[in-house]
Amino acid sequence: MNRRHFLNGACAAALAPMWRPRRAQADTALRSPQAMIGAARHLAAQPYAPHPQVLNAPFDGLSYDSYRGIRPRTGDTADLGLGPHFVADLLPPGWLFPDPVSITLPAHDTEFSAQLFDYDPRYFTPHPTAGTLPDMGFSGLRLRHQLNRKGSWDEVIVLQGASYFRALAKGTVYGLSARALSLGTGGPTPEEFPVTRHITVFHSDARLHFGCLIDSPRCAGALIATLDPGETTTMDCTLHLFARTPIEDAGIAPLTSMFQHNDLGPAAIDDFRPAVHDSDVLVIDNGAGERLWRPLANPAQVQVSAFADQSPRGFGLVQMPTAFNDFRDHEGAYHRRPSAWVTPQGDWGAGAVMLLEIPTPNEFADNIVAFWRPAAALGAGAHRFSYRLDWGAPGPASLPAREYPLLPLRNASGIEPNLAKGRLFVIDFTPARDGAQPMDAAQVQLDFGADDVANHVTGAAFYRLRDEAGAWRASFVFTPPPDLDVAELRLRLRLPSGALLAPVWLYRWTRSREGGV
């Protein structure tokens, strides 16, 4: 766990109101999925009642390092057995996490007591004693599983900070996060962060069944999920949402990530590493049967993109590079960050996959958010969204199979070297599967869509890369007129029959921070 992952919940923890269910409610009313859904419905029927809380010593005023100096104690708040396949750790409050979360685990007493933690004497002198330890409430839950090898209980999911959670697949390290719900993300007013009030582990065997009660000024809800760790860690999720008022800006199945820089440019980052990101592409399988491939950016200004759709098949934030040399960062291990993919269960109807890109000068703030926004406002009352959330290894193998011969592997751009008035884009493709049939490059058509963009594209080419087996490259120069500041680039590789050879490549071009191309 690194600093940036703590920051995932920083704004939410600072802005969201606090509420703590009574212990009797935690012990009885929230022990089953049906009871938790009923509690969310009941909560939404009441006026929203924030209860701000100030942390008391020793949990107040903590730094990153001193917060890490509070450690769950084995047998009390750590290594709590949940059957043969999972153990749990209860996380302390403090630093960025003041919101109290009550937790119910089968066969364990989870009444909070600050005496259940150990305190590093480097940061806590004198060591806190029983008489000075307040009842603050937990901040979240960490679940561990023998994910990578038998006998080693590795972290598989952490639920902490607003309604955020992050999970791992075999061989990966923490990267992007997910949320139970987002409200107002990318809108004109400050974002509203729903907060987890209670977590219950209902039962576990090879899979673990849990639920989260969430609350926010405009709604309450219950996220009911089943966790199945492995090569791909799968979560079957259902969000039961109860709106107090109509909601026009709901974000369903939100994914949150970080993108600082790669070869796509224009680069404004002075960094020894060739790339720094948790995810580098948004992939959408839309209801029309197309796969959209949208590389991420660290723009000069906040950018919001909407990909309108009807009955989406899936979307996700993907980490494509898989080699150390792609990042050259031993500590960050960005080549091992997971990808996440959302598959709607049932018909989600009309709406849009939304993409928010926020400028960032470094890697410590998550600046990318992707989610589904229904076209129609969610009326006051009950709503339900079911989906599967897959956390997989980086690279194209984590994507659902599609019948395209080629897959974009690398995107790059730079100033066109001759006249320096346009931007040269290069997209390298790799065979989507072994044994792909050879192609005649002369037969491939590059379709740039609408004339307002196509008229400014020159030098389009498609050719084989001789030094990389099976690799192909598409390149073109985009030269915007002086009065153009934003353009939606769209490239389709087609055969004369009209068949697509690769996903539809999309990119929003904007001027650099200095106003250049």
Coordinates of C-alpha atoms in Angstrom, one line a residue:
M1 CA 0.0 0.0 0.0
N2 CA 1.5 3.3 -1.0
R3 CA 0.8 7.0 -0.4
R4 CA -1.3 7.4 -3.5
H5 CA -3.6 4.6 -2.5
F6 CA -4.2 6.3 0.8
L7 CA -5.0 9.4 -1.2
N8 CA -7.8 7.6 -3.0
G9 CA -10.0 8.3 -0.1
A10 CA -8.5 11.5 1.1
C11 CA -11.1 14.0 -0.4
A12 CA -13.9 11.6 0.4
A13 CA -12.8 11.2 4.0
A14 CA -12.4 14.9 4.4
L15 CA -15.7 15.9 2.8
A16 CA -18.1 13.1 3.6
P17 CA -20.3 13.2 6.8
M18 CA -19.9 10.6 9.4
W19 CA -22.5 8.1 10.7
R20 CA -22.1 5.1 12.9
P21 CA -24.8 2.4 13.3
R22 CA -25.6 1.4 16.8
R23 CA -23.9 -1.9 17.9
A24 CA -27.3 -3.6 18.2
Q25 CA -28.0 -2.8 14.6
A26 CA -24.6 -4.0 13.5
D27 CA -25.1 -7.3 15.3
T28 CA -28.6 -8.1 14.2
A29 CA -30.1 -6.0 11.3
L30 CA -27.0 -6.2 9.0
R31 CA -26.1 -9.9 9.2
S32 CA -27.7 -10.9 5.9
P33 CA -27.9 -9.4 2.4
Q34 CA -31.7 -8.9 2.7
A35 CA -31.3 -7.2 6.1
M36 CA -28.6 -4.8 4.7
I37 CA -30.7 -4.0 1.7
G38 CA -33.6 -3.3 4.1
A39 CA -31.4 -1.1 6.3
A40 CA -30.4 0.9 3.2
R41 CA -34.0 1.4 2.2
H42 CA -34.9 2.5 5.7
L43 CA -32.0 4.9 5.9
A44 CA -33.0 6.5 2.6
A45 CA -36.5 7.1 3.9
Q46 CA -35.0 9.3 6.7
P47 CA -33.7 12.8 6.2
Y48 CA -29.9 12.7 5.8
A49 CA -28.3 13.4 9.1
P50 CA -24.5 14.1 9.1
H51 CA -22.6 13.5 12.3
P52 CA -19.2 15.2 11.9
Q53 CA -16.5 13.6 14.1
V54 CA -13.2 14.9 15.3
L55 CA -10.5 12.3 15.9
N56 CA -9.1 12.1 19.4
A57 CA -5.6 11.1 20.5
P58 CA -3.8 8.9 19.6
F59 CA -5.6 8.9 16.2
D60 CA -5.6 12.6 15.5
G61 CA -2.9 14.6 13.7
L62 CA -1.2 11.5 12.2
S63 CA 1.2 11.6 9.3
Y64 CA 1.6 8.9 6.7
D65 CA 4.4 7.2 8.7
S66 CA 2.8 7.5 12.1
Y67 CA -0.5 6.1 10.8
R68 CA 1.4 3.1 9.6
G69 CA 2.8 2.8 13.1
I70 CA -0.6 1.7 14.3
R71 CA -0.8 -2.0 13.5
P72 CA -3.7 -4.5 13.9
R73 CA -2.8 -7.1 16.6
T74 CA -2.8 -10.7 15.6
G75 CA -5.8 -12.5 17.1
D76 CA -7.6 -9.2 18.0
T77 CA -7.8 -7.2 14.9
A78 CA -5.5 -9.1 12.5
D79 CA -5.4 -12.6 11.1
L80 CA -9.1 -13.2 12.0
G81 CA -10.0 -16.5 10.4
L82 CA -13.0 -16.6 8.0
G83 CA -12.9 -20.3 7.2
P84 CA -10.0 -22.1 5.4
H85 CA -9.7 -19.6 2.5
F86 CA -9.7 -16.1 4.0
V87 CA -8.5 -14.0 6.9
A88 CA -9.4 -10.5 7.8
D89 CA -7.7 -7.4 9.3
L90 CA -9.6 -4.6 10.9
L91 CA -8.0 -1.2 10.0
P92 CA -7.5 1.7 12.5
P93 CA -8.9 5.2 12.1
G94 CA -6.7 8.2 11.6
W95 CA -4.8 10.3 9.0
L96 CA -7.0 10.3 5.9
F97 CA -9.6 8.0 7.4
P98 CA -11.7 9.6 10.2
D99 CA -15.0 8.0 9.1
P100 CA -16.1 5.3 11.5
V101 CA -17.1 2.0 9.9
S102 CA -18.7 -0.8 11.9
I103 CA -17.8 -4.3 10.8
T104 CA -19.5 -7.7 11.3
L105 CA -17.5 -10.9 10.8
P106 CA -18.8 -14.4 11.4
A107 CA -17.7 -15.9 14.7
H108 CA -15.7 -12.8 15.8
D109 CA -16.4 -10.0 18.2
T110 CA -15.7 -6.8 16.2
E111 CA -16.6 -4.3 18.9
F112 CA -14.0 -1.5 18.4
S113 CA -11.4 -0.9 21.0
A114 CA -8.2 1.1 20.5
Q115 CA -6.5 -1.4 22.8
L116 CA -6.7 -4.0 20.0
F117 CA -3.9 -2.3 18.1
D118 CA -0.1 -2.1 18.7
Y119 CA 1.6 1.3 18.6
D120 CA 5.1 2.0 17.3
P121 CA 7.0 3.7 20.1
R122 CA 8.8 5.9 17.6
Y123 CA 5.6 7.8 17.1
F124 CA 3.6 7.2 20.3
T125 CA 5.6 8.1 23.4
P126 CA 4.5 7.4 26.0
H127 CA 2.7 4.3 24.7
P128 CA -1.1 4.9 24.9
T129 CA -2.7 3.3 27.9
A130 CA -6.1 1.9 28.4
G131 CA -7.4 4.9 30.2
T132 CA -6.5 7.3 27.3
L133 CA -7.7 5.2 24.4
P134 CA -11.1 6.4 23.0
D135 CA -13.7 4.4 21.1
M136 CA -13.2 5.8 17.6
G137 CA -14.5 3.0 15.2
F138 CA -12.6 1.1 12.5
S139 CA -11.8 2.7 9.2
G140 CA -12.1 -0.3 6.9
L141 CA -11.5 -4.0 6.3
R142 CA -8.6 -5.9 4.6
L143 CA -9.1 -9.4 3.4
R144 CA -6.3 -11.8 2.6
H145 CA -6.2 -15.1 0.7
Q146 CA -3.5 -17.6 -0.4
L147 CA -3.5 -15.8 -3.7
N148 CA 0.0 -16.4 -5.0
R149 CA 1.2 -19.5 -3.2
K150 CA 0.0 -21.8 -0.5
G151 CA 0.9 -20.8 3.0
S152 CA 1.2 -17.1 2.2
W153 CA -1.8 -15.0 3.1
D154 CA -1.6 -12.2 0.6
E155 CA -3.9 -9.2 0.4
V156 CA -6.7 -9.6 -2.1
I157 CA -9.0 -6.7 -1.3
V158 CA -9.1 -3.6 0.9
L159 CA -12.3 -1.6 1.6
Q160 CA -11.3 1.7 3.0
G161 CA -11.9 5.4 2.3
A162 CA -15.4 6.6 1.4
S163 CA -16.9 3.8 -0.7
Y164 CA -13.6 2.9 -2.4
F165 CA -12.1 -0.6 -2.6
R166 CA -9.2 -2.1 -4.5
A167 CA -8.4 -5.7 -5.3
L168 CA -5.7 -7.9 -6.7
A169 CA -5.3 -10.7 -9.1
K170 CA -2.6 -13.3 -8.9
G171 CA 0.9 -11.7 -9.5
T172 CA -0.3 -8.1 -9.4
V173 CA 0.3 -5.2 -7.1
Y174 CA -2.2 -2.5 -6.1
G175 CA -3.1 0.0 -8.8
L176 CA -6.5 1.3 -9.8
S177 CA -9.5 1.4 -7.4
A178 CA -13.2 0.9 -7.7
R179 CA -16.1 2.5 -5.8
A180 CA -19.6 1.4 -4.8
L181 CA -21.0 4.6 -6.3
S182 CA -20.0 8.1 -7.5
L183 CA -22.2 11.2 -7.5
G184 CA -21.5 14.4 -9.5
T185 CA -18.1 13.2 -10.8
G186 CA -16.8 15.6 -13.4
G187 CA -19.8 18.0 -12.9
P188 CA -19.8 21.8 -12.3
T189 CA -20.3 21.5 -8.6
P190 CA -18.1 19.7 -6.0
E191 CA -18.4 15.9 -6.1
E192 CA -20.5 14.1 -3.5
F193 CA -18.7 11.1 -2.0
P194 CA -20.9 8.3 -0.6
V195 CA -19.4 6.8 2.5
T196 CA -19.4 3.2 3.7
R197 CA -21.1 3.0 7.1
H198 CA -21.0 -0.7 7.7
I199 CA -19.3 -3.8 6.3
T200 CA -20.6 -7.4 6.8
V201 CA -18.9 -10.6 5.7
F202 CA -22.0 -12.8 5.4
H203 CA -20.2 -16.1 4.8
S204 CA -17.1 -17.6 3.1
D205 CA -16.0 -20.8 1.5
A206 CA -13.9 -20.8 -1.7
R207 CA -15.6 -17.5 -2.3
L208 CA -16.5 -14.7 0.1
H209 CA -19.9 -13.0 0.3
F210 CA -20.0 -9.5 1.8
G211 CA -22.0 -6.3 1.8
C212 CA -21.4 -2.6 2.3
L213 CA -24.0 -0.2 3.6
I214 CA -23.4 3.3 2.1
D215 CA -24.9 6.7 2.7
S216 CA -24.8 10.1 1.2
P217 CA -26.9 13.3 1.2
R218 CA -28.9 12.2 -1.9
C219 CA -29.1 8.5 -1.4
A220 CA -28.3 5.4 0.6
G221 CA -27.5 2.0 -0.8
A222 CA -26.2 -1.5 -0.3
L223 CA -23.4 -3.0 -2.4
I224 CA -23.7 -6.8 -2.2
A225 CA -20.7 -8.7 -3.6
T226 CA -19.2 -12.1 -4.0
L227 CA -15.4 -12.2 -4.2
D228 CA -13.6 -15.1 -6.0
P229 CA -9.8 -14.6 -6.0
G230 CA -7.5 -16.1 -8.6
E231 CA -5.6 -15.6 -11.9
T232 CA -8.5 -13.2 -12.4
T233 CA -10.2 -12.0 -9.2
T234 CA -13.9 -11.8 -9.9
M235 CA -16.5 -9.8 -8.0
D236 CA -20.2 -10.4 -8.7
C237 CA -21.7 -7.1 -7.6
T238 CA -25.3 -5.7 -7.1
L239 CA -25.8 -2.1 -6.1
H240 CA -29.2 -1.6 -4.4
L241 CA -29.6 2.2 -4.6
F242 CA -32.3 4.1 -2.8
A243 CA -32.5 7.8 -3.9
R244 CA -33.8 10.4 -1.5
T245 CA -34.2 12.8 -4.4
P246 CA -33.9 12.5 -8.2
I247 CA -30.3 12.0 -9.2
E248 CA -29.1 13.1 -12.7
D249 CA -25.4 12.6 -12.2
A250 CA -25.0 9.0 -10.8
G251 CA -21.9 7.1 -11.7
I252 CA -22.4 3.3 -11.8
A253 CA -19.5 0.9 -11.3
P254 CA -16.9 3.7 -11.2
L255 CA -13.2 2.9 -11.7
T256 CA -10.5 5.3 -10.5
S257 CA -6.9 5.3 -11.7
M258 CA -3.8 7.3 -12.4
F259 CA -2.2 8.4 -15.6
Q260 CA 0.9 10.7 -15.5
H261 CA 2.6 10.2 -18.9
N262 CA 3.8 7.8 -21.6
D263 CA 4.8 8.2 -25.3
L264 CA 1.6 9.7 -26.5
G265 CA 2.4 13.3 -25.4
P266 CA 2.8 16.2 -25.5
A267 CA 4.8 15.5 -22.4
A268 CA 4.9 18.1 -19.6
I269 CA 6.5 15.7 -17.1
D270 CA 10.3 15.7 -16.4
D271 CA 10.8 12.1 -15.3
F272 CA 13.5 9.5 -15.7
R273 CA 10.9 6.9 -16.5
P274 CA 9.5 6.4 -20.0
A275 CA 6.0 5.9 -18.6
V276 CA 4.1 6.3 -15.3
H277 CA 0.5 5.1 -15.0
D278 CA -1.8 2.6 -13.4
S279 CA -3.9 2.4 -16.6
D280 CA -3.3 3.7 -20.1
V281 CA -6.4 3.0 -22.0
L282 CA -10.2 3.0 -21.6
V283 CA -11.8 0.1 -23.5
I284 CA -15.5 0.0 -24.3
D285 CA -17.5 -2.9 -25.8
N286 CA -20.6 -0.9 -26.9
G287 CA -24.1 -2.2 -27.6
A288 CA -23.5 -1.9 -31.3
G289 CA -20.8 -4.5 -31.2
E290 CA -17.9 -2.2 -31.6
R291 CA -14.8 -2.2 -29.4
L292 CA -13.7 1.4 -28.7
W293 CA -10.0 1.9 -27.7
R294 CA -9.4 5.3 -26.0
P295 CA -5.8 6.0 -24.8
L296 CA -5.7 8.0 -21.6
A297 CA -4.2 11.5 -21.3
N298 CA -2.8 13.9 -18.7
P299 CA -4.4 17.0 -20.3
A300 CA -3.7 20.7 -19.9
Q301 CA -7.2 21.2 -18.5
V302 CA -9.9 19.0 -17.0
Q303 CA -11.5 16.9 -19.8
V304 CA -14.8 15.0 -19.6
S305 CA -15.7 12.7 -22.5
A306 CA -19.1 10.9 -22.9
F307 CA -19.4 7.7 -25.1
A308 CA -23.1 7.4 -25.6
D309 CA -24.4 3.9 -25.8
Q310 CA -27.4 1.6 -25.5
S311 CA -27.1 -1.6 -23.5
P312 CA -23.3 -1.6 -23.1
R313 CA -21.6 -4.9 -23.1
G314 CA -18.7 -3.8 -20.9
F315 CA -16.0 -1.3 -20.2
G316 CA -12.7 -1.1 -18.3
L317 CA -9.5 0.7 -17.5
V318 CA -6.6 -1.4 -18.9
Q319 CA -2.9 -1.5 -18.2
M320 CA -1.4 -2.6 -21.5
P321 CA 2.4 -2.6 -20.9
T322 CA 3.7 -5.7 -19.1
A323 CA 7.5 -5.4 -19.1
F324 CA 9.8 -3.7 -16.6
N325 CA 11.5 -1.8 -19.5
D326 CA 8.2 -0.1 -20.3
F327 CA 8.4 1.8 -17.0
R328 CA 11.9 1.2 -15.5
D329 CA 10.5 1.6 -12.0
H330 CA 11.5 -1.1 -9.6
E331 CA 9.6 0.2 -6.6
G332 CA 6.5 1.2 -8.4
A333 CA 6.2 -2.0 -10.4
Y334 CA 3.8 -0.4 -12.8
H335 CA 4.1 -3.3 -15.2
R336 CA 2.3 -5.4 -12.6
R337 CA -0.7 -3.1 -12.0
P338 CA -4.0 -4.9 -12.7
S339 CA -6.7 -4.0 -15.2
A340 CA -10.3 -3.9 -14.3
W341 CA -13.3 -4.8 -16.5
V342 CA -17.0 -4.2 -15.8
T343 CA -19.6 -6.5 -17.4
P344 CA -23.2 -5.4 -16.9
Q345 CA -25.6 -8.1 -16.0
G346 CA -29.0 -7.4 -17.6
D347 CA -29.9 -4.4 -19.8
W348 CA -28.6 -1.1 -18.5
G349 CA -30.5 0.8 -21.2
A350 CA -29.5 4.1 -22.6
G351 CA -26.6 6.2 -21.1
A352 CA -23.0 6.8 -21.6
V353 CA -19.6 5.6 -20.4
M354 CA -18.0 8.7 -18.9
L355 CA -14.3 9.5 -18.8
L356 CA -12.9 12.2 -16.5
E357 CA -9.2 13.2 -17.1
I358 CA -7.7 15.7 -14.6
P359 CA -4.3 17.3 -15.0
T360 CA -1.7 16.0 -12.6
P361 CA 2.0 16.9 -12.1
N362 CA 2.9 13.7 -10.4
E363 CA 1.8 10.1 -9.7
F364 CA 0.3 10.6 -6.2
A365 CA -3.2 11.7 -7.2
D366 CA -5.7 9.6 -9.0
N367 CA -6.7 11.7 -12.0
I368 CA -8.7 9.3 -14.1
V369 CA -12.3 8.1 -13.5
A370 CA -14.5 6.0 -15.8
F371 CA -18.1 5.0 -15.0
W372 CA -21.6 4.4 -16.5
R373 CA -24.1 7.2 -16.3
P374 CA -27.8 6.4 -17.1
A375 CA -29.4 8.8 -19.7
A376 CA -32.5 9.3 -17.6
A377 CA -32.3 10.7 -14.0
L378 CA -32.7 8.1 -11.3
G379 CA -36.0 9.0 -9.6
A380 CA -36.6 9.0 -5.9
G381 CA -36.9 5.4 -4.8
A382 CA -35.3 2.1 -5.5
H383 CA -32.8 1.2 -8.3
R384 CA -30.7 -1.9 -9.0
F385 CA -27.6 -2.4 -11.0
S386 CA -25.8 -5.8 -11.3
Y387 CA -22.5 -6.3 -12.9
R388 CA -19.4 -8.5 -12.8
L389 CA -16.1 -6.7 -12.0
D390 CA -12.9 -8.6 -13.1
W391 CA -9.5 -7.6 -11.8
G392 CA -7.0 -9.2 -14.1
A393 CA -3.3 -9.1 -15.0
P394 CA -2.0 -6.3 -17.2
G395 CA -1.9 -6.7 -20.9
P396 CA -4.5 -7.7 -23.5
A397 CA -5.2 -11.1 -22.1
S398 CA -7.4 -9.6 -19.4
L399 CA -9.9 -8.3 -22.0
P400 CA -12.9 -10.3 -23.2
A401 CA -12.1 -12.1 -26.5
R402 CA -13.2 -10.3 -29.6
E403 CA -12.8 -11.3 -33.3
Y404 CA -10.3 -8.6 -34.4
P405 CA -7.1 -9.7 -36.1
L406 CA -5.1 -6.8 -34.5
L407 CA -5.0 -5.1 -31.2
P408 CA -3.4 -1.7 -30.4
L409 CA -0.3 -2.2 -28.3
R410 CA 1.4 1.2 -28.2
N411 CA 0.4 4.7 -28.9
A412 CA 2.8 7.6 -29.4
S413 CA 2.9 11.1 -30.8
G414 CA 5.3 13.9 -31.4
I415 CA 5.7 17.1 -33.4
E416 CA 5.8 16.5 -37.1
P417 CA 9.5 16.9 -37.9
N418 CA 9.4 18.7 -41.2
L419 CA 7.1 21.7 -40.9
A420 CA 6.5 21.4 -37.1
K421 CA 2.9 22.5 -37.5
G422 CA 1.1 19.2 -37.0
R423 CA 1.3 16.3 -34.6
L424 CA 2.5 12.9 -35.8
F425 CA 0.5 10.0 -34.3
V426 CA 1.8 6.4 -34.3
I427 CA -0.3 3.4 -33.3
D428 CA 1.5 0.0 -33.2
F429 CA -0.7 -3.1 -33.5
T430 CA 0.0 -6.7 -32.5
P431 CA -1.8 -9.9 -33.6
A432 CA -4.8 -10.4 -31.3
R433 CA -4.2 -14.2 -31.3
D434 CA -1.5 -16.7 -32.3
G435 CA -1.6 -17.9 -35.8
A436 CA -3.2 -14.8 -37.3
Q437 CA -3.4 -14.8 -41.1
P438 CA -1.0 -12.5 -43.0
M439 CA -2.4 -9.3 -44.4
D440 CA -1.8 -7.2 -47.5
A441 CA -1.2 -3.7 -46.2
A442 CA -2.3 -2.3 -49.6
Q443 CA -5.8 -3.5 -48.9
V444 CA -6.1 -1.8 -45.5
Q445 CA -8.1 1.4 -45.5
L446 CA -7.6 4.1 -42.8
D447 CA -11.0 5.7 -42.1
F448 CA -10.8 8.9 -40.0
G449 CA -14.6 9.5 -39.8
A450 CA -16.1 13.0 -39.9
D451 CA -14.7 15.6 -42.4
D452 CA -14.0 18.2 -39.6
V453 CA -11.1 15.9 -38.5
A454 CA -10.4 13.9 -41.7
N455 CA -9.7 17.2 -43.7
H456 CA -6.8 18.0 -41.4
V457 CA -5.2 14.5 -41.6
T458 CA -2.3 13.9 -44.0
G459 CA 0.3 11.2 -44.6
A460 CA -1.9 8.3 -43.4
A461 CA 0.0 5.0 -43.8
F462 CA -0.2 1.4 -42.7
Y463 CA 2.7 -1.0 -42.9
R464 CA 4.5 -3.9 -41.3
L465 CA 7.2 -3.3 -38.7
R466 CA 10.1 -5.5 -40.0
D467 CA 11.9 -5.6 -36.6
E468 CA 9.0 -7.0 -34.6
A469 CA 7.4 -10.2 -35.7
G470 CA 3.7 -9.8 -36.5
A471 CA 3.6 -6.1 -35.6
W472 CA 2.0 -3.4 -37.8
R473 CA 2.0 0.4 -37.6
A474 CA -0.6 3.0 -38.5
S475 CA 0.6 6.6 -38.7
F476 CA -0.8 10.0 -39.7
V477 CA -0.3 13.7 -39.2
F478 CA -3.0 15.9 -37.7
T479 CA -2.5 19.6 -38.4
P480 CA -5.2 21.6 -36.7
P481 CA -6.2 25.1 -37.9
P482 CA -5.1 27.9 -35.6
D483 CA -8.7 28.5 -34.3
L484 CA -9.1 24.8 -33.2
D485 CA -8.4 23.8 -29.6
V486 CA -10.1 20.4 -29.3
A487 CA -10.6 17.6 -31.8
E488 CA -12.0 14.1 -31.4
L489 CA -9.7 11.8 -33.5
R490 CA -11.2 8.5 -34.7
L491 CA -9.4 5.8 -36.7
R492 CA -10.8 2.6 -38.1
L493 CA -8.7 0.0 -40.0
R494 CA -11.0 -1.5 -42.6
L495 CA -10.7 -4.1 -45.3
P496 CA -12.5 -3.4 -48.7
S497 CA -15.3 -5.6 -47.4
G498 CA -15.9 -3.1 -44.6
A499 CA -14.7 -5.6 -41.9
L500 CA -12.8 -4.0 -39.0
L501 CA -9.2 -5.2 -38.4
A502 CA -8.9 -3.7 -34.9
P503 CA -10.9 -1.8 -32.3
V504 CA -11.9 1.7 -33.1
W505 CA -9.1 3.9 -32.0
L506 CA -10.2 7.2 -30.3
Y507 CA -8.3 10.1 -28.9
R508 CA -9.2 13.6 -27.8
W509 CA -6.5 16.0 -29.0
T510 CA -6.1 19.3 -27.1
R511 CA -3.5 22.0 -27.3
S512 CA -0.6 21.7 -25.0
R513 CA -0.2 23.8 -21.9
E514 CA 1.9 26.2 -24.0
G515 CA -0.8 26.4 -26.7
G516 CA 1.1 24.2 -29.2
V517 CA -0.1 21.2 -31.1

